[in-house]
Amino acid sequence: MDDQLKPGDHVCLLYDTMDDQLSAVARYASTGFGSHQQVVYLADAERSFDGIAQVLHGRGIAVADALTSGQLKMIPAPEFYLDGGRFDAAAALEAIPRWIADARDAGFAGLRVATDMGWARLPLPGVEELAWFEAQVSGVLADGYAMGLCCYPDFGETPQRVGTAHPATVYGTVYASDLDGGWTPQLRVRITRSPVRLCVAGEIDMSNRDSLPPVMDRLLRRSDPTRPLEVDFSAVTFADVAAMRLLVRAAQAWPRGLILIGCAEPLAETMRMLDDSDGRLVLVGSVPDETSDAAAL
Amino acid sequence: MSFPGTSAAFQHIGLLHDTPAGYAQGCASFVQQGLDAGDPVLVAVPAGNAGAIRDELGGDAGSVTFTDMAVAGRNPGRVIVSLLDFAENHPERRVWVVSHSVWPERSSLEYTACVTQDAFLNNAFAGRDATILCPYDRSRLPPGAIADALRTHPILNDGTNTWDSPDYADPIGTARLADLPLPEPPQHVHRFTITRPEDLRWLRRVLVDLATTAQLPLARVRQLTVAVNELASNSLEHGGGRAVVAIWTEPGLFVCQLDDSGTFTNPMAGWTPPPKASNRGRGLLIVHELSDLVRIHQRPDGTSVRIHINLIGSTKEPEDIWH
């Protein structure tokens, strides 16, 4: 059964056992294969690649064929992340656009990156940049072609800042066993190109708070300074005070302010209480050229 | 009779009266003094009390802004913010305000919040060009309430004389003394522990279910959700990373309490707006705005926050939410 993830999603998956984690990756990968998406799997070296391939094969994934065709790429996670014995967040971040370009060139409909993050529990230099890295990834993925499943071992003390850098978090057993598709990411963010607009769907709270600022930065870089920023909230069912203040700040800082589309009551009421942008933040019900980008999320 | 309107930047006066006539005359003569000075005047009193003041003022009543304190000050935690708002809207002038927020029908929890409000008002308006008069009915309020008024108001007036209150005390200390332990929740409450940010989504679902079952109107259910989410986020971020949430109904009330192990470093957080450029400190302000009562109690080992949402408008008693 396919999962409910779409290009642009960035999910933190917390797992208890290696078995849970591989079940999740198997489901993630097989959904990708069925949708003509490329799968890049950065796998921990706790098992050999052959061992992982066998487990995936046992779960119905034609690993050998996919590796041959290029639809599946496997990369050793520790080697990728810990080049030279330290985590270089900036270097790791630079790899993602390359993978995206390669997948596009090869004609894939999208790119699914799955990554084992078990190495992150080691006290290595640079690991403190991980939360920043994950938040930046949320921004990169918001373009909507690639998606990410970041598998962290759940010791109950997983650095929460890493979880909050993802728009959504899920427990491995929930994701792997969700056969009726009842689980969807808590938050989805996409930046459309024409018009340049940030479309948000779901619930924004402390659990995904740190994922938003890099997405907002990306929107600022894309937007035309002679026009207002555009943010579509029509599919947002909850936003906390911190999220609303992020929008107010952006409205204050951007030369032409910000248009917030489809922010429904009672969120609109709270937004008006928090808005001290002197009219730079404008709430509108909908826009004439609405192409229901948000509805697609 | 004359009030010491302009001798210092901020004047906070307790009007001790014994009769409705004393109330109306005391308030009206205060208002008149503000009008005579050409200053903006706000009368924030329960709507039922406004008529007598209008009658005393006669034609001059038209120059005065009236607000129903039973609505604006239903939650005493909103009073300072709304009075500051009036002052902000008249930056060039001294403002004169009748602020009547203590009445005998207040519950004991509401009353505690009123004392806190009256105490914090001194700090919130310090240095501002404002005179605020708070009426206290000696014939109907308990002696303890009058004693509190003497502690929270640096100046007193009885309709004839004005004097400095010998009992006036440091506002933060007064608020701390007033912060009595919260009454125990009833025996049967819904109780949950949240420890991770991922729990918030689930908490909101539970809250919507319980509040809907208790027949809270949908708009109030959503406001409650925003308020409790802010409090729970605060606990996770600043309150030791963990909160016990208890939810129950009382006659006429939907109640939610969060206990954590944090300490409020700024006791006035939520009572006054943060500086305009600041992004912190707005969560509690919104909680005050959306709730009918917010009581923050500092325990020796942490903080408890209880909020009330009134079940007004619902004609029947709330449905039992324990099933």
Coordinates of C-alpha atoms in Angstrom, one line a residue:
Chain A
M1 CA 0.0 0.0 0.0
D2 CA 1.4 3.4 -1.0
D3 CA 2.2 6.0 1.6
Q4 CA 0.6 9.4 1.6
L5 CA 3.8 11.4 1.0
K6 CA 4.1 13.9 -1.8
P7 CA 7.0 15.8 -3.4
G8 CA 8.0 18.5 -1.0
D9 CA 7.3 16.6 2.2
H10 CA 10.1 16.4 4.8
V11 CA 9.4 13.9 7.6
C12 CA 11.3 13.0 10.7
L13 CA 10.7 9.3 11.4
L14 CA 11.4 8.1 15.0
Y15 CA 12.1 4.3 15.2
D16 CA 12.8 1.9 18.0
T17 CA 14.3 -1.0 16.2
M18 CA 16.3 -1.5 13.0
D19 CA 13.5 -3.7 11.8
D20 CA 10.9 -0.9 12.2
Q21 CA 13.2 1.5 10.3
L22 CA 13.7 -0.9 7.4
S23 CA 10.0 -1.6 7.2
A24 CA 9.5 2.2 6.9
V25 CA 12.1 2.6 4.2
A26 CA 10.7 -0.4 2.3
R27 CA 7.3 1.2 2.2
Y28 CA 8.7 4.6 1.3
A29 CA 10.8 3.2 -1.5
S30 CA 8.2 0.9 -3.0
T31 CA 5.7 3.9 -3.1
G32 CA 8.4 5.8 -5.0
F33 CA 9.0 2.9 -7.5
G34 CA 5.3 2.7 -8.2
S35 CA 5.2 6.5 -9.0
H36 CA 8.3 6.6 -11.3
Q37 CA 10.2 8.5 -8.6
Q38 CA 13.9 7.9 -8.0
V39 CA 14.9 6.7 -4.5
V40 CA 18.2 7.7 -2.9
Y41 CA 18.8 5.7 0.3
L42 CA 21.6 6.8 2.6
A43 CA 22.0 3.7 4.7
D44 CA 23.8 3.2 8.0
A45 CA 26.6 0.7 7.9
E46 CA 25.3 -1.3 10.9
R47 CA 24.3 -3.9 8.4
S48 CA 26.0 -4.5 5.0
F49 CA 24.3 -3.1 1.9
D50 CA 23.7 -6.7 0.9
G51 CA 21.9 -7.3 4.2
I52 CA 19.7 -4.2 3.7
A53 CA 19.1 -5.2 0.1
Q54 CA 18.0 -8.7 1.3
V55 CA 15.6 -7.2 3.9
L56 CA 14.1 -4.9 1.3
H57 CA 13.9 -7.7 -1.2
G58 CA 12.1 -9.8 1.4
R59 CA 9.5 -7.0 1.6
G60 CA 8.8 -7.2 -2.1
I61 CA 11.2 -4.6 -3.4
A62 CA 13.1 -5.6 -6.6
V63 CA 16.3 -4.1 -5.3
A64 CA 18.7 -5.6 -7.9
D65 CA 16.6 -4.3 -10.8
A66 CA 16.1 -0.9 -9.3
L67 CA 19.8 -0.6 -8.6
T68 CA 20.6 -1.6 -12.2
S69 CA 18.1 0.8 -13.7
G70 CA 19.3 3.7 -11.5
Q71 CA 15.9 4.1 -9.9
L72 CA 17.5 3.2 -6.6
K73 CA 20.8 4.6 -5.4
M74 CA 22.3 3.5 -2.1
I75 CA 24.9 5.6 -0.4
P76 CA 26.7 4.8 2.9
A77 CA 25.3 7.4 5.3
P78 CA 28.3 7.7 7.6
E79 CA 30.6 8.3 4.6
F80 CA 28.3 10.9 3.1
Y81 CA 27.7 12.8 6.3
L82 CA 30.9 12.3 8.1
D83 CA 33.6 13.0 5.5
G84 CA 36.8 13.6 7.4
G85 CA 35.3 12.6 10.8
R86 CA 33.1 15.6 11.2
F87 CA 29.6 16.6 10.1
D88 CA 29.8 19.3 7.5
A89 CA 26.2 20.6 7.2
A90 CA 26.9 23.0 4.4
A91 CA 28.5 20.3 2.3
A92 CA 25.7 17.9 2.9
L93 CA 23.2 20.5 2.0
E94 CA 24.9 21.1 -1.3
A95 CA 24.4 17.5 -2.4
I96 CA 20.6 17.8 -2.5
P97 CA 20.3 20.1 -5.5
R98 CA 22.7 17.8 -7.3
W99 CA 20.6 14.8 -6.7
I100 CA 17.5 16.7 -7.7
A101 CA 19.2 17.8 -11.0
D102 CA 20.3 14.2 -11.7
A103 CA 16.8 12.8 -11.0
R104 CA 15.2 15.4 -13.3
D105 CA 17.8 14.8 -16.0
A106 CA 17.0 11.1 -15.8
G107 CA 13.3 11.9 -16.3
F108 CA 12.0 10.8 -12.9
A109 CA 8.7 12.2 -11.7
G110 CA 10.2 13.0 -8.4
L111 CA 13.0 12.2 -5.9
R112 CA 12.6 10.3 -2.6
V113 CA 15.5 10.6 -0.3
A114 CA 15.5 8.2 2.7
T115 CA 18.3 8.6 5.2
D116 CA 19.5 6.7 8.3
M117 CA 20.5 9.2 11.0
G118 CA 21.7 6.8 13.6
W119 CA 25.2 8.2 13.2
A120 CA 23.9 11.5 14.7
R121 CA 23.9 10.1 18.2
L122 CA 27.7 10.0 18.2
P123 CA 29.3 13.0 19.8
L124 CA 31.1 14.0 16.6
P125 CA 32.2 17.5 15.7
G126 CA 29.6 19.4 13.7
V127 CA 26.7 17.4 14.9
E128 CA 25.4 20.5 16.7
E129 CA 24.6 21.9 13.2
L130 CA 22.2 19.1 12.5
A131 CA 19.0 21.0 13.5
W132 CA 20.1 23.9 11.3
F133 CA 20.8 21.4 8.5
E134 CA 17.4 19.7 8.8
A135 CA 15.6 23.1 8.8
Q136 CA 17.5 24.2 5.7
V137 CA 16.4 20.9 4.0
S138 CA 12.8 21.8 4.7
G139 CA 13.4 25.0 2.7
V140 CA 15.1 23.2 -0.2
L141 CA 12.4 20.5 -0.4
A142 CA 9.6 23.2 -0.4
D143 CA 10.2 23.6 -4.1
G144 CA 8.1 20.4 -4.4
Y145 CA 10.1 17.9 -6.5
A146 CA 12.0 16.0 -3.9
M147 CA 10.9 14.7 -0.5
G148 CA 12.8 13.4 2.5
L149 CA 12.4 10.7 5.2
C150 CA 14.9 11.2 7.9
C151 CA 15.1 8.1 10.2
Y152 CA 16.2 8.9 13.8
P153 CA 16.5 6.3 16.5
D154 CA 14.0 7.2 19.2
F155 CA 15.7 7.0 22.6
G156 CA 13.2 9.3 24.1
E157 CA 15.9 12.0 24.2
T158 CA 16.3 12.5 20.5
P159 CA 17.3 16.1 20.2
Q160 CA 13.9 17.8 19.9
R161 CA 15.3 20.6 17.8
V162 CA 15.9 18.1 15.1
G163 CA 12.3 17.0 15.2
T164 CA 11.0 20.6 15.1
A165 CA 13.1 21.3 12.0
H166 CA 10.8 19.0 10.1
P167 CA 7.3 20.0 9.1
A168 CA 6.1 16.5 10.3
T169 CA 7.3 13.8 12.6
V170 CA 6.0 10.2 12.7
Y171 CA 6.8 7.1 14.7
G172 CA 8.3 4.3 12.6
T173 CA 5.6 1.8 13.6
V174 CA 2.8 4.2 12.7
Y175 CA 4.2 5.0 9.3
A176 CA 5.1 1.4 8.4
S177 CA 1.8 0.0 9.5
D178 CA -0.5 2.7 8.2
L179 CA -2.0 0.6 5.5
D180 CA -5.2 2.6 5.1
G181 CA -3.4 5.8 4.5
G182 CA -4.8 7.4 7.6
W183 CA -1.5 9.1 8.5
T184 CA -0.6 12.3 6.6
P185 CA 2.1 14.8 7.5
Q186 CA 1.1 17.3 10.1
L187 CA 2.4 20.2 7.9
R188 CA 3.1 20.6 4.2
V189 CA 4.8 23.6 2.7
R190 CA 5.3 24.4 -1.0
I191 CA 6.7 27.3 -2.9
T192 CA 5.0 27.6 -6.3
R193 CA 6.9 29.3 -9.1
S194 CA 4.1 31.1 -10.9
P195 CA 2.9 32.9 -9.1
V196 CA 5.6 32.8 -6.5
R197 CA 3.6 31.8 -3.4
L198 CA 4.1 29.8 -0.3
C199 CA 1.2 27.3 0.1
V200 CA 0.8 25.9 3.6
A201 CA -1.4 23.0 4.6
G202 CA -2.0 21.4 8.0
E203 CA -1.1 22.4 11.5
I204 CA 1.8 24.7 12.5
D205 CA 2.9 24.3 16.1
M206 CA 6.0 23.8 18.3
S207 CA 6.5 20.4 16.8
N208 CA 7.4 21.9 13.4
R209 CA 8.3 25.4 14.4
D210 CA 11.9 25.5 13.2
S211 CA 11.1 24.2 9.7
L212 CA 9.3 27.4 8.7
P213 CA 11.9 30.2 8.9
P214 CA 14.1 28.6 6.1
V215 CA 11.0 28.2 4.0
M216 CA 10.2 31.8 4.5
D217 CA 13.7 32.8 3.6
R218 CA 13.4 30.9 0.4
L219 CA 10.1 32.7 -0.4
L220 CA 11.9 36.0 0.2
R221 CA 14.7 35.1 -2.2
R222 CA 12.2 34.0 -4.9
S223 CA 9.7 36.9 -4.5
D224 CA 9.7 40.1 -6.6
P225 CA 10.5 43.0 -4.2
T226 CA 8.2 45.3 -6.1
R227 CA 5.2 43.0 -5.2
P228 CA 3.9 41.8 -1.9
L229 CA 4.8 38.4 -0.6
E230 CA 2.1 35.8 -1.1
V231 CA 1.2 33.1 1.5
D232 CA -1.7 30.8 1.1
F233 CA -3.2 29.7 4.4
S234 CA -6.5 28.3 3.0
A235 CA -5.5 24.7 4.0
V236 CA -4.1 25.6 7.4
T237 CA -6.2 24.2 10.2
F238 CA -4.1 25.5 13.1
A239 CA -1.3 28.0 13.6
D240 CA 0.2 29.0 16.9
V241 CA 1.3 32.4 18.0
A242 CA 4.9 31.9 17.0
A243 CA 3.9 31.0 13.4
M244 CA 1.7 34.0 13.1
R245 CA 4.4 36.3 14.4
L246 CA 6.7 34.9 11.7
L247 CA 4.3 36.1 9.1
V248 CA 3.9 39.5 10.8
R249 CA 7.7 39.9 10.9
A250 CA 8.0 39.0 7.2
A251 CA 5.2 41.6 6.4
Q252 CA 7.1 44.2 8.3
A253 CA 10.4 43.5 6.7
W254 CA 9.3 43.1 3.1
P255 CA 9.1 46.4 1.1
R256 CA 5.5 45.7 -0.1
G257 CA 4.2 43.7 2.8
L258 CA 2.5 40.3 2.7
I259 CA -0.8 39.1 1.4
L260 CA -2.2 36.2 3.5
I261 CA -4.7 34.3 1.4
G262 CA -7.6 32.3 2.8
C263 CA -6.8 32.6 6.5
A264 CA -10.1 31.4 8.1
E265 CA -11.6 32.3 11.4
P266 CA -10.7 31.8 14.2
L267 CA -7.0 31.9 13.0
A268 CA -7.8 35.3 11.3
E269 CA -9.0 36.6 14.7
T270 CA -5.8 35.7 16.4
M271 CA -3.8 37.0 13.5
R272 CA -5.5 40.4 13.8
M273 CA -4.7 40.5 17.6
L274 CA -1.0 39.8 16.8
D275 CA -0.7 42.0 13.8
D276 CA 1.2 45.2 14.5
S277 CA 2.5 45.6 11.0
D278 CA 0.5 48.8 10.4
G279 CA -1.4 47.4 7.5
R280 CA 1.5 45.7 5.8
L281 CA -0.1 42.3 6.4
V282 CA -3.3 42.0 4.4
L283 CA -5.8 39.2 4.8
V284 CA -7.8 38.2 1.8
G285 CA -10.3 35.5 1.3
S286 CA -9.0 34.3 -2.0
V287 CA -7.3 35.7 -5.1
P288 CA -8.8 35.9 -8.6
D289 CA -5.9 33.9 -10.2
E290 CA -6.3 31.2 -7.5
T291 CA -5.2 28.0 -9.1
S292 CA -5.9 26.1 -5.9
D293 CA -2.3 25.2 -5.3
A294 CA -3.1 24.7 -1.6
A295 CA -5.9 22.3 -2.4
A296 CA -3.4 20.1 -4.1
L297 CA -1.4 19.6 -0.9
Chain B
M1 CA -13.8 67.8 45.7
S2 CA -10.7 67.7 43.5
F3 CA -8.5 64.7 42.5
P4 CA -4.7 65.1 42.4
G5 CA -4.9 64.7 38.6
T6 CA -1.7 66.4 37.5
S7 CA 0.7 66.5 40.4
A8 CA 2.6 63.5 39.2
A9 CA 2.8 61.5 36.0
F10 CA 0.7 58.6 37.1
Q11 CA -2.0 58.7 39.7
H12 CA -3.9 55.5 40.8
I13 CA -6.7 56.4 43.1
G14 CA -9.0 54.1 45.1
L15 CA -12.5 55.6 45.5
L16 CA -14.0 54.3 48.7
H17 CA -17.8 54.9 48.6
D18 CA -20.8 53.6 50.6
T19 CA -23.8 54.4 48.5
P20 CA -24.8 54.4 44.8
A21 CA -25.1 58.2 45.0
G22 CA -21.5 58.4 46.4
Y23 CA -20.4 56.1 43.5
A24 CA -22.0 58.2 40.8
Q25 CA -21.0 61.6 42.3
G26 CA -17.4 60.4 42.9
C27 CA -17.0 59.1 39.4
A28 CA -18.7 62.0 37.8
S29 CA -16.7 64.6 39.6
F30 CA -13.5 62.8 38.6
V31 CA -14.7 62.7 35.0
Q32 CA -15.6 66.4 35.1
Q33 CA -12.1 67.3 36.2
G34 CA -10.7 65.5 33.2
L35 CA -13.1 67.1 30.8
D36 CA -12.4 70.5 32.3
A37 CA -8.7 70.0 31.6
G38 CA -9.6 69.2 28.0
D39 CA -8.3 65.6 28.4
P40 CA -9.7 62.3 27.0
V41 CA -11.8 60.4 29.5
L42 CA -12.7 56.7 29.6
V43 CA -15.4 55.3 31.9
A44 CA -14.9 51.5 32.1
V45 CA -17.7 50.3 34.5
P46 CA -20.3 47.6 34.3
A47 CA -23.0 48.8 31.9
G48 CA -25.6 48.9 34.6
N49 CA -23.6 51.5 36.5
A50 CA -23.0 53.8 33.6
G51 CA -26.4 55.4 33.6
A52 CA -26.0 57.0 37.0
I53 CA -22.7 58.5 36.0
R54 CA -24.2 59.8 32.8
D55 CA -27.0 61.4 34.7
E56 CA -24.6 63.2 37.0
L57 CA -22.6 64.5 34.0
G58 CA -25.6 65.7 32.1
G59 CA -24.7 67.0 28.6
D60 CA -21.0 66.5 29.2
A61 CA -21.5 62.7 29.1
G62 CA -21.3 62.9 25.3
S63 CA -17.6 63.8 25.5
V64 CA -16.7 60.7 27.4
T65 CA -15.9 57.2 26.1
F66 CA -17.9 54.5 27.9
T67 CA -16.9 50.8 28.0
D68 CA -18.8 47.9 29.6
M69 CA -16.3 46.6 32.1
A70 CA -18.5 43.4 32.6
V71 CA -17.4 42.5 29.1
A72 CA -14.0 44.2 28.6
G73 CA -13.0 43.2 32.1
R74 CA -14.8 39.9 32.4
N75 CA -11.3 38.5 32.4
P76 CA -9.4 40.9 34.8
G77 CA -6.2 39.9 32.9
R78 CA -7.4 42.0 29.9
V79 CA -8.0 45.2 31.8
I80 CA -4.5 46.7 31.8
V81 CA -4.0 46.0 28.1
S82 CA -7.3 47.7 27.2
L83 CA -6.5 50.7 29.4
L84 CA -3.0 51.0 28.0
D85 CA -4.6 50.9 24.6
F86 CA -6.8 53.9 25.4
A87 CA -3.6 55.8 26.6
E88 CA -1.7 54.8 23.4
N89 CA -4.6 56.2 21.3
H90 CA -4.1 59.6 23.0
P91 CA -0.4 60.0 23.1
E92 CA -0.4 63.8 23.4
R93 CA -2.8 64.1 26.3
R94 CA -3.1 63.0 29.9
V95 CA -5.9 60.3 30.1
W96 CA -8.5 60.0 32.8
V97 CA -10.0 56.6 33.4
V98 CA -12.6 55.2 35.8
S99 CA -11.8 51.5 36.0
H100 CA -14.4 49.6 38.0
S101 CA -13.4 45.9 37.9
V102 CA -14.1 44.7 41.5
W103 CA -17.7 43.9 42.3
P104 CA -19.2 41.5 44.9
E105 CA -20.4 38.9 42.4
R106 CA -16.8 38.1 41.4
S107 CA -15.8 34.5 42.2
S108 CA -12.9 34.1 44.6
L109 CA -10.6 33.1 41.7
E110 CA -11.7 36.1 39.6
Y111 CA -11.2 38.3 42.6
T112 CA -7.6 37.2 43.1
A113 CA -7.0 38.1 39.4
C114 CA -8.5 41.5 40.2
V115 CA -6.1 42.2 43.0
T116 CA -3.2 41.2 40.8
Q117 CA -4.5 43.5 38.1
D118 CA -4.8 46.4 40.5
A119 CA -1.3 45.9 41.8
F120 CA 0.3 45.5 38.3
L121 CA -1.5 48.5 37.0
N122 CA 0.9 50.6 39.1
N123 CA 3.9 49.2 37.3
A124 CA 2.3 49.1 33.9
F125 CA 1.4 52.8 34.0
A126 CA 4.5 54.0 35.9
G127 CA 5.7 57.3 34.3
R128 CA 2.6 57.6 32.0
D129 CA 0.5 60.7 32.0
A130 CA -2.6 59.1 33.4
T131 CA -5.1 59.2 36.3
I132 CA -7.0 56.1 37.1
L133 CA -9.9 56.0 39.6
C134 CA -11.1 52.6 40.9
P135 CA -14.3 52.6 42.8
Y136 CA -14.7 50.2 45.8
D137 CA -18.1 49.8 47.5
R138 CA -17.5 49.6 51.2
S139 CA -21.1 48.7 51.9
R140 CA -21.1 45.6 49.8
L141 CA -17.5 44.3 49.4
P142 CA -16.0 42.2 52.2
P143 CA -13.5 44.0 54.5
G144 CA -10.7 42.0 52.9
A145 CA -11.4 43.5 49.5
I146 CA -11.2 47.0 51.0
A147 CA -7.9 46.1 52.7
D148 CA -6.6 44.9 49.4
A149 CA -7.6 48.2 47.8
L150 CA -5.6 50.1 50.4
R151 CA -2.5 48.0 49.4
T152 CA -2.9 48.4 45.6
H153 CA -3.8 52.1 45.4
P154 CA -1.2 54.6 46.5
I155 CA -3.9 57.3 46.7
L156 CA -7.3 57.0 48.3
N157 CA -10.4 59.2 48.2
D158 CA -13.8 58.9 50.0
G159 CA -15.7 61.5 48.1
T160 CA -14.6 64.3 50.4
N161 CA -10.9 63.8 51.2
T162 CA -7.9 62.6 49.3
W163 CA -5.0 61.0 51.1
D164 CA -1.9 58.8 50.6
S165 CA -2.6 55.2 51.4
P166 CA -0.4 54.1 54.3
D167 CA -0.9 50.5 53.3
Y168 CA 0.2 50.9 49.7
A169 CA 2.9 48.2 49.1
D170 CA 5.2 47.0 46.3
P171 CA 3.0 45.7 43.5
I172 CA 4.9 42.6 42.7
G173 CA 5.0 41.6 46.4
T174 CA 1.2 42.4 46.8
A175 CA 0.5 40.2 43.8
R176 CA 2.6 37.4 45.3
L177 CA 0.7 37.6 48.6
A178 CA -2.6 37.4 46.7
D179 CA -1.5 34.4 44.8
L180 CA -3.2 31.8 47.0
P181 CA -3.1 28.1 45.9
L182 CA -5.7 27.2 43.4
P183 CA -8.7 25.2 44.7
E184 CA -8.2 21.5 44.1
P185 CA -9.7 20.3 40.8
P186 CA -12.8 18.0 41.3
Q187 CA -12.2 14.3 41.8
H188 CA -13.1 13.3 38.3
V189 CA -11.1 15.2 35.7
H190 CA -9.5 14.3 32.4
R191 CA -5.8 14.3 33.0
F192 CA -3.0 13.9 30.5
T193 CA 0.7 14.3 30.6
I194 CA 2.5 15.9 27.6
T195 CA 6.2 15.6 27.2
R196 CA 7.0 16.2 23.5
P197 CA 6.0 18.8 20.9
E198 CA 4.4 16.0 18.9
D199 CA 1.9 15.6 21.8
L200 CA 0.4 19.0 21.1
R201 CA -1.6 17.9 18.0
W202 CA -3.1 15.1 20.0
L203 CA -3.9 17.5 22.9
R204 CA -5.8 19.8 20.6
R205 CA -7.9 16.9 19.3
V206 CA -8.8 15.8 22.8
L207 CA -9.6 19.4 23.8
V208 CA -11.9 19.9 20.8
D209 CA -13.7 16.7 21.6
L210 CA -14.2 17.5 25.3
A211 CA -15.2 21.2 24.7
T212 CA -17.6 20.2 22.0
T213 CA -19.2 17.6 24.2
A214 CA -19.5 20.3 26.9
Q215 CA -21.5 22.3 24.3
L216 CA -19.1 25.1 24.0
P217 CA -19.9 27.1 20.8
L218 CA -17.5 26.1 18.0
A219 CA -15.8 29.5 17.9
R220 CA -15.0 29.3 21.6
V221 CA -13.8 25.7 21.1
R222 CA -11.3 27.0 18.6
Q223 CA -10.2 29.9 20.8
L224 CA -9.8 27.6 23.7
T225 CA -7.6 25.4 21.5
V226 CA -5.3 28.3 20.6
A227 CA -5.0 29.3 24.3
V228 CA -4.3 25.9 25.7
N229 CA -1.8 25.1 22.9
E230 CA 0.1 28.3 23.8
L231 CA 0.2 27.3 27.5
A232 CA 1.3 23.7 26.7
S233 CA 4.0 25.0 24.4
N234 CA 5.2 27.3 27.1
S235 CA 5.4 24.4 29.5
L236 CA 7.4 22.3 27.0
E237 CA 9.7 25.1 26.2
H238 CA 10.2 26.9 29.6
G239 CA 8.4 24.7 32.1
G240 CA 10.7 21.7 32.4
G241 CA 9.6 20.1 29.2
R242 CA 6.5 18.5 30.7
A243 CA 3.0 19.5 31.7
V244 CA 0.1 17.8 33.3
V245 CA -3.1 18.9 31.7
A246 CA -6.4 18.6 33.6
I247 CA -9.8 19.4 32.0
W248 CA -13.2 19.5 33.6
T249 CA -16.5 21.4 33.8
E250 CA -18.0 23.2 36.7
P251 CA -21.5 24.8 36.6
G252 CA -21.3 27.5 33.9
L253 CA -17.6 26.9 33.2
F254 CA -15.2 24.8 31.1
V255 CA -11.9 24.6 33.0
C256 CA -8.4 23.7 31.9
Q257 CA -5.4 23.6 34.1
L258 CA -1.7 23.0 33.2
D259 CA 0.9 22.2 35.9
D260 CA 4.6 22.3 35.1
S261 CA 7.9 22.7 36.9
G262 CA 8.8 26.1 35.5
T263 CA 9.0 29.5 37.2
F264 CA 7.8 32.7 35.7
T265 CA 10.8 35.0 35.6
N266 CA 8.5 37.9 34.7
P267 CA 5.4 37.9 36.9
M268 CA 3.8 40.5 34.7
A269 CA 4.1 38.4 31.6
G270 CA 0.8 38.4 29.7
W271 CA -0.6 41.4 31.7
T272 CA 1.1 44.0 29.6
P273 CA 1.9 44.0 25.9
P274 CA 5.6 43.3 25.1
P275 CA 7.6 46.0 23.3
K276 CA 6.4 46.4 19.7
A277 CA 9.6 44.9 18.1
S278 CA 9.6 41.9 20.4
N279 CA 8.3 38.6 19.3
R280 CA 8.3 37.0 22.7
G281 CA 5.7 37.4 25.4
R282 CA 2.7 37.4 23.1
G283 CA 1.5 33.9 23.8
L284 CA 0.2 34.7 27.3
L285 CA -1.3 37.9 26.0
I286 CA -3.4 35.9 23.5
V287 CA -4.3 33.4 26.3
H288 CA -5.7 36.3 28.3
E289 CA -7.5 37.7 25.3
L290 CA -9.2 34.4 24.5
S291 CA -10.1 33.3 28.0
D292 CA -12.7 34.4 30.5
L293 CA -10.2 34.0 33.4
V294 CA -6.5 33.2 33.6
R295 CA -5.1 32.4 37.0
I296 CA -1.4 31.8 37.2
H297 CA -0.3 30.3 40.5
Q298 CA 3.4 29.9 41.5
R299 CA 3.8 26.7 43.4
P300 CA 7.0 26.0 45.4
D301 CA 7.9 23.4 42.8
G302 CA 6.5 25.0 39.6
T303 CA 3.7 26.9 38.0
S304 CA 0.0 26.1 37.6
V305 CA -2.1 27.9 35.1
R306 CA -5.9 27.6 35.2
I307 CA -8.2 29.1 32.5
H308 CA -12.0 29.4 32.5
I309 CA -14.2 29.5 29.5
N310 CA -17.7 30.6 30.4
L311 CA -20.5 28.4 29.1
I312 CA -22.7 31.4 28.6
G313 CA -25.4 31.2 25.9
S314 CA -25.8 27.5 26.5
T315 CA -29.3 27.1 27.9
K316 CA -28.7 23.8 29.5
E317 CA -26.1 22.5 31.9
P318 CA -23.0 21.2 30.2
E319 CA -23.2 17.6 29.2
D320 CA -21.3 15.2 31.3
I321 CA -17.9 14.9 29.6
W322 CA -16.7 11.9 31.6
H323 CA -17.9 9.3 29.1

